Amino acid sequence: MPRYTAPLDDMRFAFYDMLGGDTLLAGLPGGEAIGRELIDAVINEAARFNEQVLAPLNQRGDQEGCRFDKDTASVHTPDGFRQAYAQYVEGGWAGLTAPEAYGGQGLPHAIGVLVKEMIDSANLAWGTYPLLSQGAVDALLAHGEDWQRDVFLKPLVEGRWTGTMCLTEPQAGSDLGLLKTRAEPQEDGSYRIAGTKIFITAGEHDLTDNIVHLVLARLPDAPAGSRGISMFIVPKFRVDRAGAMGQRNAVSAGAIEHKMGLKGSATCVMNFDGAEGFLIGKPHKGLTAMFTMMNAARLAVGIQGLGLIERAFQNSLDYCRERLQMRALSGAVAPDRPADPIIVHPDVRRMLLTQRAFAEGGRALVLHTALQADIEERASDESQRQRASEVLGFLIPICKALLTEAAVECTYHALQTYGGHGYIAEHGMEQFARDARITTLYEGTTGIQALDLLGRKVMQLNGAGLRHVLDDIAGFCQRYATDEAMGALVGPLAVHAKTWGEITQELGRRAAKNPDEIGAAATDYLFYSGYIVLAWIWARSVTALPDSSLGESARQAKRDTAHFYFQRILPRTHTHLAAMRSGLDGIPAMS
Ligand SMILES: Cc1cc2nc3c(=O)[nH]c(=O)nc-3n(C[C@H](O)[C@H](O)[C@H](O)COP(=O)(O)OP(=O)(O)OC[C@H]3O[C@@H](n4cnc5c(N)ncnc54)[C@H](O)[C@@H]3O)c2cc1C
C-alpha cells in the first residue's frame, strides 16, 4: 500500500517562512488569535487523522468502489468511509473555515487549504463527499434568505448533512445555457423541480442523514441561454422552515457511473420528479450565485491535483532510493550492492524532480492564492480587498488547470519510476494516475479554464489581475537585481515577465480582428502564464531559505529543485509562445 506522511515541514516553510501567512492573517481584522501555535495544532492533528484514518482506506475504496441498490435507489460507500466520516465530523473538520455564527470555527481559507491538501493526498475519493458542502455554504451565505441560512447552514457546517452542485445535464456540460431542468412556482412560495442531472458527485450516499442539492433550473418565464438560469435548494428529505426534517423529497439517484478512477466517490444520475425546492438569490440570476461557489470549488480541484502529486512523489522517491537496477554511467555509486539504486540515473531524477517541483511549488502557489481569498474577505481597506480579489480571480484558473494537468503528468512519472510494477495495482501507483485524470475535467475542463483566464480575466476585465501579478514580479526582480546568488533565477524571470506583457498585448490586437484568436491561444496562454507564476514562486522560495526553519539538506533540495525548474520546466514556455504566435492560422478549420 502506498504510504502517506503529511509534508508538515514543507507546509510550514511555504506558509510561515516564504509567504509570511501567519503574520499576514494575524494582521487582518478578526485574525488576532491566529498564530503559529494555533496553526501547528490544526495541521498536526489533521496529519494524524489523514495518515491514520483516511490514507489506509484509499486503496480499498478504489478496489471496492460504490454500490448502487436499484430497489432502494441508495448508494453504499466503500467499507470504512462511513466511520471515517463520523470521525471527521466529531473532530470538527467540517466547519473549520465556516462562520462561527453557524457552528464553524471561522478559520481563514489558507488554513483550510493546508488541511484540504492532506485529505486529497490521503484519499481523494473520500474527500469528494464533504467537498461540495463548502460551495453550498458559500452560496447560502451570499445569496440565501434568512430562514434558508437558519435551516440549512448549521447541519452543513457541522457535517451532519452534505451538499452537492447539480449543474450538468446530458446536453449541458461546459455550456450551462443549454440546461432544461424546470422549476414551477407554487402558491406557498416553493418550487417544483423536474429534470435529470448527470455526473453529480455525492448525489446519493450513506454518510449523512440528509443531502442538500443546489440545483440550476429554469423558471417558466426564463429567457433562453445562461441569462435564464436560477438556483434552487432541494433537500433529499424535506425540511420545514423551523428546520425539522420531514418526508423524502421527490429526488433520487437513478444510477451511479462506472468510471476510470475516483471509484470510491459516488457519481450519480439524479432524477428530480417535481421535488420541492426553494429559490436562492434572484430569479434568473443562478449563474451569479454559482460563481460564488466557483472560485472555491475550482481552487479545491487544483488542490486535489496537488494532493495527488505529493503522495505519488513520496512513494516514487522511496522506491527510487531502494530499487537497484544497472550502474550509473560514470561508474558504480553503490559498489557493495549488486546494482545502483535507480535514483542515480539522471532520467529517473528528471521524473522525481518534476514531481517535487510541482508538489512544493504548487503548494506555495495555492497557499498564496488562498491568502488572497482571506485578504479579499477580511481586509478593512477597500483597495486592498479589491486588489486581492483581482489577483484571486486571475490565479484561480491557473491553479486549477496547471496543477491538475501537472497531476496527470506527475502521477504518470511516479508510475514510470516503478517500471512495470507501477502498472500493477498492488503498489497503488496506477490508482493515482487514474484518479488524477478527472481533475482536468470537472469544475470546468482545462480548455474552459483557459478561456476564463484569457477571454474573461485578461481581455474582458482589462487584465487587472495580470497587472498586479506582473507588478509583484517586477518588484521582486528589482529587489534581487544585484543579488549575485539569485542572478540565474531573477534574470530569466524578468525576461519572461516582459514577454508575458508583450504577448498579452499582441493577442489583444489579434482578438480585436478575430475573436477566434482567443480560443486558438487560450490553453497555451494558460500554461505559459502558469509556468511563469511558478517560476516566481520558486525564486521566492529560494530567497526565503536563509531565515527558514528547514535543515541544510532540505534547503539544498529546495535550491536544487529551483535550479531544475528554471533549467528544465520553465523552457516549456518557448513552445507555448511559438504556438500562440502561430495563431489561428496554425489551427486549420476541420469539416
Ligand atoms: C466524475 C465526475 C464528477 C462530476 N461531478 C459533477 C458535479 O458534482 N456536478 C456537476 O454539475 N457536474 C459534475 N461533473 C460534470 C463535469 O463538470 C462536466 O463533465 C464538465 O464540465 C465537462 O462537461 P461535458 O462532460 O459535457 O463536456 P463538454 O462540455 O461536452 O466538452 C467536451 C470538450 O469540448 C471542450 N469545449 C467545450 N466548449 C468549449 C469551448 N467553448 N471552447 C473550447 N473548448 C470547449 C471541452 O474542453 C472538452 O474538452 C462531473 C463529471 C465527472 C466525470
Short mmCIF file of C-alpha atoms in Angstrom, two decimals, residues 69-433:
data_model
loop_
_atom_site.label_atom_id
_atom_site.label_comp_id
_atom_site.label_asym_id
_atom_site.label_seq_id
_atom_site.Cartn_x
_atom_site.Cartn_y
_atom_site.Cartn_z
CA ASP A 69 -29.04 -0.62 -4.84
CA LYS A 70 -31.67 -0.22 -7.57
CA ASP A 71 -34.60 -1.22 -5.36
CA THR A 72 -33.98 1.46 -2.77
CA ALA A 73 -32.09 3.89 -5.05
CA SER A 74 -29.42 4.02 -2.38
CA VAL A 75 -25.64 4.14 -2.60
CA HIS A 76 -23.28 2.24 -0.31
CA THR A 77 -19.88 3.83 0.02
CA PRO A 78 -16.81 1.59 0.41
CA ASP A 79 -16.16 -0.08 3.73
CA GLY A 80 -14.78 2.28 6.35
CA PHE A 81 -15.86 5.51 4.60
CA ARG A 82 -18.84 5.98 6.89
CA GLN A 83 -16.83 5.52 10.08
CA ALA A 84 -14.13 7.85 8.80
CA TYR A 85 -16.77 10.46 8.03
CA ALA A 86 -18.14 10.17 11.57
CA GLN A 87 -14.64 10.80 12.92
CA TYR A 88 -14.26 13.77 10.59
CA VAL A 89 -17.47 15.30 11.90
CA GLU A 90 -16.60 14.55 15.50
CA GLY A 91 -13.21 16.19 15.04
CA GLY A 92 -14.92 19.41 13.89
CA TRP A 93 -13.17 19.34 10.50
CA ALA A 94 -16.34 20.03 8.51
CA GLY A 95 -16.70 23.57 9.83
CA LEU A 96 -13.02 24.54 10.01
CA THR A 97 -13.37 27.67 7.87
CA ALA A 98 -17.13 28.23 8.22
CA PRO A 99 -18.54 31.18 10.20
CA GLU A 100 -18.72 30.76 13.97
CA ALA A 101 -22.30 32.06 13.93
CA TYR A 102 -23.32 28.77 12.29
CA GLY A 103 -21.18 26.44 14.39
CA GLY A 104 -17.96 26.72 12.41
CA GLN A 105 -14.52 27.65 13.65
CA GLY A 106 -14.14 30.71 11.44
CA LEU A 107 -10.53 29.97 10.49
CA PRO A 108 -9.05 31.54 7.35
CA HIS A 109 -9.22 29.78 3.98
CA ALA A 110 -5.45 29.36 3.81
CA ILE A 111 -5.51 27.15 6.91
CA GLY A 112 -8.34 25.15 5.36
CA VAL A 113 -6.17 24.68 2.27
CA LEU A 114 -3.39 23.09 4.32
CA VAL A 115 -5.88 20.58 5.71
CA LYS A 116 -7.54 20.01 2.35
CA GLU A 117 -4.27 19.11 0.67
CA MET A 118 -3.78 16.37 3.26
CA ILE A 119 -7.28 14.97 2.66
CA ASP A 120 -6.72 14.88 -1.09
CA SER A 121 -3.37 13.15 -0.69
CA ALA A 122 -4.75 10.68 1.78
CA ASN A 123 -7.98 9.78 -0.01
CA LEU A 124 -9.16 11.83 -2.96
CA ALA A 125 -12.40 9.87 -3.43
CA TRP A 126 -13.43 10.16 0.24
CA GLY A 127 -12.66 13.86 0.10
CA THR A 128 -15.35 14.40 -2.54
CA TYR A 129 -18.15 13.77 -0.02
CA PRO A 130 -17.53 16.86 2.13
CA LEU A 131 -16.09 18.79 -0.85
CA LEU A 132 -19.22 20.47 -2.17
CA SER A 133 -20.74 21.32 1.21
CA GLN A 134 -18.41 24.31 1.20
CA GLY A 135 -19.95 25.54 -2.06
CA ALA A 136 -23.45 25.20 -0.64
CA VAL A 137 -22.41 27.12 2.49
CA ASP A 138 -20.85 29.90 0.40
CA ALA A 139 -23.91 30.21 -1.86
CA LEU A 140 -26.31 30.32 1.09
CA LEU A 141 -24.20 32.88 2.94
CA ALA A 142 -24.00 35.15 -0.08
CA HIS A 143 -27.46 34.73 -1.59
CA GLY A 144 -29.74 32.77 0.79
CA GLU A 145 -32.73 34.17 2.67
CA ASP A 146 -32.50 34.35 6.47
CA TRP A 147 -34.69 31.28 7.01
CA GLN A 148 -32.64 29.30 4.48
CA ARG A 149 -29.45 30.15 6.33
CA ASP A 150 -31.05 29.29 9.66
CA VAL A 151 -32.30 25.93 8.47
CA PHE A 152 -29.54 24.65 6.21
CA LEU A 153 -26.26 26.20 7.32
CA LYS A 154 -25.79 24.65 10.73
CA PRO A 155 -26.17 21.00 9.66
CA LEU A 156 -23.93 21.63 6.64
CA VAL A 157 -21.28 23.37 8.73
CA GLU A 158 -21.38 20.65 11.38
CA GLY A 159 -21.14 18.00 8.66
CA ARG A 160 -24.44 16.33 9.64
CA TRP A 161 -25.61 16.96 6.05
CA THR A 162 -23.54 17.29 2.88
CA GLY A 163 -24.08 19.47 -0.18
CA THR A 164 -23.98 18.88 -3.93
CA MET A 165 -23.75 21.02 -7.05
CA CYS A 166 -26.31 19.86 -9.63
CA LEU A 167 -25.41 21.63 -12.86
CA THR A 168 -24.61 19.11 -15.57
CA GLU A 169 -27.26 17.55 -17.83
CA PRO A 170 -26.73 15.17 -20.75
CA GLN A 171 -26.86 18.04 -23.29
CA ALA A 172 -25.42 20.73 -20.99
CA GLY A 173 -21.83 20.39 -19.73
CA SER A 174 -19.47 23.30 -20.31
CA ASP A 175 -22.43 25.20 -21.74
CA LEU A 176 -24.91 25.57 -18.91
CA GLY A 177 -27.04 27.82 -21.08
CA LEU A 178 -28.39 24.61 -22.63
CA LEU A 179 -29.84 23.18 -19.43
CA LYS A 180 -33.50 22.14 -19.40
CA THR A 181 -34.44 21.30 -15.80
CA ARG A 182 -37.65 23.20 -14.96
CA ALA A 183 -38.81 24.96 -11.79
CA GLU A 184 -42.57 25.61 -11.41
CA PRO A 185 -43.56 28.22 -8.79
CA GLN A 186 -46.07 27.05 -6.14
CA GLU A 187 -48.55 29.08 -4.16
CA ASP A 188 -46.68 28.58 -0.88
CA GLY A 189 -43.53 30.21 -2.32
CA SER A 190 -41.73 26.93 -3.02
CA TYR A 191 -41.00 25.45 -6.47
CA ARG A 192 -41.41 22.04 -8.07
CA ILE A 193 -38.17 20.97 -9.73
CA ALA A 194 -38.28 18.50 -12.64
CA GLY A 195 -35.44 17.20 -14.79
CA THR A 196 -32.40 14.94 -14.89
CA LYS A 197 -28.91 15.85 -13.82
CA ILE A 198 -25.91 13.65 -14.56
CA PHE A 199 -22.44 13.17 -13.07
CA ILE A 200 -23.47 14.53 -9.66
CA THR A 201 -20.69 13.99 -7.14
CA ALA A 202 -22.02 12.61 -3.83
CA GLY A 203 -25.57 12.96 -5.15
CA GLU A 204 -26.51 9.96 -3.03
CA HIS A 205 -24.55 8.19 -0.26
CA ASP A 206 -24.81 6.64 3.18
CA LEU A 207 -22.65 9.04 5.19
CA THR A 208 -25.27 11.53 6.40
CA ASP A 209 -28.99 11.75 7.21
CA ASN A 210 -29.72 14.36 4.58
CA ILE A 211 -28.18 15.73 1.38
CA VAL A 212 -28.70 19.30 0.24
CA HIS A 213 -28.71 19.70 -3.54
CA LEU A 214 -28.03 23.07 -5.11
CA VAL A 215 -29.75 22.80 -8.47
CA LEU A 216 -29.67 25.02 -11.54
CA ALA A 217 -33.04 25.13 -13.31
CA ARG A 218 -35.26 27.35 -15.46
CA LEU A 219 -38.38 29.24 -14.39
CA PRO A 220 -41.33 29.21 -16.84
CA ASP A 221 -40.64 32.80 -17.96
CA ALA A 222 -36.86 32.32 -18.21
CA PRO A 223 -35.03 33.90 -21.14
CA ALA A 224 -33.11 31.40 -23.27
CA GLY A 225 -29.45 30.68 -22.56
CA SER A 226 -27.40 31.37 -19.46
CA ARG A 227 -29.40 34.51 -18.59
CA GLY A 228 -32.39 32.33 -17.79
CA ILE A 229 -30.91 30.09 -15.10
CA SER A 230 -31.94 30.18 -11.44
CA MET A 231 -30.54 28.37 -8.41
CA PHE A 232 -32.63 26.25 -6.04
CA ILE A 233 -32.00 24.40 -2.85
CA VAL A 234 -33.51 20.92 -2.89
CA PRO A 235 -33.01 18.69 0.16
CA LYS A 236 -33.18 14.89 -0.12
CA PHE A 237 -35.51 14.91 2.89
CA ARG A 238 -37.89 17.83 3.05
CA VAL A 239 -37.19 20.36 5.77
CA ASP A 240 -39.71 22.84 7.19
CA ARG A 241 -38.89 26.45 7.99
CA ALA A 242 -38.24 25.53 11.59
CA GLY A 243 -35.57 23.08 10.47
CA ALA A 244 -37.49 19.86 11.20
CA MET A 245 -36.79 17.06 8.75
CA GLY A 246 -39.88 15.52 7.16
CA GLN A 247 -40.71 13.16 4.32
CA ARG A 248 -38.50 12.08 1.47
CA ASN A 249 -38.44 14.66 -1.32
CA ALA A 250 -39.06 13.63 -4.95
CA VAL A 251 -35.37 13.47 -5.82
CA SER A 252 -33.46 10.22 -6.14
CA ALA A 253 -30.43 8.63 -7.73
CA GLY A 254 -31.20 6.71 -10.92
CA ALA A 255 -27.75 5.11 -11.23
CA ILE A 256 -24.10 5.59 -10.43
CA GLU A 257 -21.44 5.86 -13.11
CA HIS A 258 -18.64 3.32 -13.68
CA LYS A 259 -15.50 5.35 -14.06
CA MET A 260 -11.80 5.29 -14.92
CA GLY A 261 -10.85 6.34 -11.38
CA LEU A 262 -12.19 8.05 -8.26
CA LYS A 263 -14.15 4.87 -7.71
CA GLY A 264 -14.91 5.45 -4.05
CA SER A 265 -16.77 8.64 -4.97
CA ALA A 266 -20.43 8.21 -5.96
CA THR A 267 -21.05 9.94 -9.31
CA CYS A 268 -24.81 9.90 -9.68
CA VAL A 269 -27.58 10.39 -12.19
CA MET A 270 -30.12 12.43 -10.22
CA ASN A 271 -33.81 12.45 -11.10
CA PHE A 272 -35.89 15.39 -9.92
CA ASP A 273 -39.54 14.38 -10.23
CA GLY A 274 -41.33 17.51 -9.06
CA ALA A 275 -39.12 17.82 -5.96
CA GLU A 276 -39.80 20.66 -3.53
CA GLY A 277 -37.16 23.35 -3.87
CA PHE A 278 -36.56 26.95 -2.82
CA LEU A 279 -35.11 29.75 -4.89
CA ILE A 280 -31.68 31.02 -3.78
CA GLY A 281 -31.00 34.60 -4.77
CA LYS A 282 -32.90 36.35 -7.53
CA PRO A 283 -34.82 34.69 -10.39
CA HIS A 284 -32.64 34.16 -13.49
CA LYS A 285 -29.51 35.06 -11.51
CA GLY A 286 -28.44 31.48 -10.82
CA LEU A 287 -25.14 31.86 -12.61
CA THR A 288 -24.17 34.75 -10.33
CA ALA A 289 -24.93 32.57 -7.31
CA MET A 290 -22.98 29.75 -8.88
CA PHE A 291 -19.94 31.93 -9.46
CA THR A 292 -19.84 32.46 -5.69
CA MET A 293 -19.21 28.75 -5.36
CA MET A 294 -16.98 28.53 -8.38
CA ASN A 295 -13.79 30.19 -7.12
CA ALA A 296 -13.65 27.99 -4.04
CA ALA A 297 -14.59 24.86 -5.96
CA ARG A 298 -12.01 25.45 -8.71
CA LEU A 299 -9.25 26.13 -6.21
CA ALA A 300 -10.38 22.98 -4.39
CA VAL A 301 -9.86 20.91 -7.55
CA GLY A 302 -6.42 22.46 -8.07
CA ILE A 303 -5.62 21.30 -4.54
CA GLN A 304 -6.82 17.81 -5.49
CA GLY A 305 -4.14 17.82 -8.20
CA LEU A 306 -1.55 18.98 -5.68
CA GLY A 307 -2.55 16.32 -3.15
CA LEU A 308 -2.12 13.56 -5.72
CA ILE A 309 1.26 14.87 -6.87
CA GLU A 310 2.52 14.96 -3.28
CA ARG A 311 1.55 11.41 -2.41
CA ALA A 312 2.70 9.93 -5.71
CA PHE A 313 6.03 11.74 -5.28
CA GLN A 314 6.60 10.46 -1.73
CA ASN A 315 6.23 6.86 -2.86
CA SER A 316 8.15 7.36 -6.07
CA LEU A 317 11.09 8.83 -4.15
CA ASP A 318 11.13 5.94 -1.65
CA TYR A 319 11.07 3.44 -4.47
CA CYS A 320 13.86 5.11 -6.43
CA ARG A 321 16.11 5.06 -3.38
CA GLU A 322 15.56 1.32 -2.90
CA ARG A 323 15.17 -0.17 -6.35
CA LEU A 324 18.51 -1.45 -7.69
CA GLN A 325 18.97 -1.57 -11.48
CA MET A 326 22.11 -1.10 -13.55
CA ARG A 327 25.09 1.08 -12.76
CA ALA A 328 25.48 4.83 -13.09
CA LEU A 329 27.08 5.55 -16.47
CA SER A 330 30.01 7.27 -14.74
CA GLY A 331 30.77 4.22 -12.53
CA ALA A 332 29.24 2.33 -9.61
CA VAL A 333 27.76 4.51 -6.87
CA ALA A 334 26.99 1.56 -4.57
CA PRO A 335 29.78 -0.90 -5.45
CA ASP A 336 28.96 -3.13 -2.47
CA ARG A 337 25.49 -3.83 -3.87
CA PRO A 338 24.52 -5.83 -6.96
CA ALA A 339 23.45 -2.62 -8.79
CA ASP A 340 22.96 1.06 -8.05
CA PRO A 341 19.67 2.48 -6.77
CA ILE A 342 17.83 3.92 -9.75
CA ILE A 343 17.90 7.43 -8.24
CA VAL A 344 21.48 7.71 -9.58
CA HIS A 345 20.20 7.73 -13.15
CA PRO A 346 19.62 11.28 -14.43
CA ASP A 347 16.48 10.28 -16.30
CA VAL A 348 14.93 8.92 -13.11
CA ARG A 349 15.87 12.10 -11.27
CA ARG A 350 14.25 14.11 -14.07
CA MET A 351 10.97 12.39 -13.23
CA LEU A 352 11.44 12.80 -9.48
CA LEU A 353 12.43 16.45 -9.66
CA THR A 354 9.49 17.25 -11.94
CA GLN A 355 7.20 15.84 -9.28
CA ARG A 356 8.95 17.72 -6.49
CA ALA A 357 8.89 20.98 -8.46
CA PHE A 358 5.11 20.78 -8.91
CA ALA A 359 4.42 19.47 -5.40
CA GLU A 360 6.38 22.11 -3.48
CA GLY A 361 5.88 24.92 -5.99
CA GLY A 362 2.20 24.06 -6.30
CA ARG A 363 1.77 24.11 -2.53
CA ALA A 364 3.21 27.60 -2.22
CA LEU A 365 1.09 28.73 -5.18
CA VAL A 366 -2.24 27.53 -3.74
CA LEU A 367 -1.38 28.98 -0.34
CA HIS A 368 -0.52 32.34 -1.89
CA THR A 369 -3.83 32.18 -3.79
CA ALA A 370 -5.83 31.23 -0.70
CA LEU A 371 -4.29 34.13 1.21
CA GLN A 372 -5.74 36.43 -1.47
CA ALA A 373 -9.16 34.97 -0.65
CA ASP A 374 -8.59 35.76 3.04
CA ILE A 375 -7.50 39.32 2.27
CA GLU A 376 -10.48 39.75 -0.06
CA GLU A 377 -12.81 38.62 2.71
CA ARG A 378 -11.23 40.19 5.79
CA ALA A 379 -9.13 43.26 4.99
CA SER A 380 -10.58 46.55 6.22
CA ASP A 381 -9.09 48.55 3.37
CA GLU A 382 -11.34 48.51 0.29
CA SER A 383 -8.49 48.91 -2.22
CA GLN A 384 -6.59 46.04 -0.61
CA ARG A 385 -9.70 43.86 -0.87
CA GLN A 386 -10.22 44.85 -4.49
CA ARG A 387 -6.63 44.06 -5.45
CA ALA A 388 -6.75 40.68 -3.70
CA SER A 389 -10.00 39.86 -5.45
CA GLU A 390 -8.47 40.63 -8.87
CA VAL A 391 -5.35 38.59 -8.17
CA LEU A 392 -7.50 35.74 -6.86
CA GLY A 393 -9.70 35.72 -9.96
CA PHE A 394 -6.61 35.67 -12.15
CA LEU A 395 -4.80 32.89 -10.27
CA ILE A 396 -7.76 30.52 -9.81
CA PRO A 397 -7.90 29.17 -13.40
CA ILE A 398 -4.10 28.86 -13.31
CA CYS A 399 -4.15 26.86 -10.07
CA LYS A 400 -6.99 24.69 -11.32
CA ALA A 401 -5.66 23.88 -14.78
CA LEU A 402 -1.90 23.92 -14.20
CA LEU A 403 -1.95 21.76 -11.07
CA THR A 404 -4.44 19.23 -12.40
CA GLU A 405 -2.60 18.82 -15.70
CA ALA A 406 0.61 18.58 -13.66
CA ALA A 407 -1.08 15.89 -11.57
CA VAL A 408 -1.70 13.85 -14.71
CA GLU A 409 1.92 14.32 -15.77
CA CYS A 410 3.42 13.72 -12.34
CA THR A 411 1.36 10.66 -11.41
CA TYR A 412 2.47 9.16 -14.74
CA HIS A 413 6.08 9.99 -13.88
CA ALA A 414 5.62 8.38 -10.47
CA LEU A 415 4.17 5.27 -12.10
CA GLN A 416 7.01 5.24 -14.65
CA THR A 417 9.68 5.29 -11.94
CA TYR A 418 8.23 1.99 -10.69
CA GLY A 419 8.69 0.44 -14.13
CA GLY A 420 6.26 -2.45 -14.73
CA HIS A 421 5.50 -2.53 -11.01
CA GLY A 422 3.85 0.87 -11.42
CA TYR A 423 1.28 -0.69 -13.73
CA ILE A 424 0.41 -3.38 -11.19
CA ALA A 425 -2.48 -2.45 -8.88
CA GLU A 426 -0.79 -3.72 -5.71
CA HIS A 427 1.60 -0.77 -5.48
CA GLY A 428 -1.18 1.79 -5.80
CA MET A 429 0.61 3.98 -8.33
CA GLU A 430 -1.81 3.27 -11.17
CA GLN A 431 -4.67 4.39 -8.93
CA PHE A 432 -3.10 7.84 -8.55
CA ALA A 433 -2.76 8.10 -12.34
#
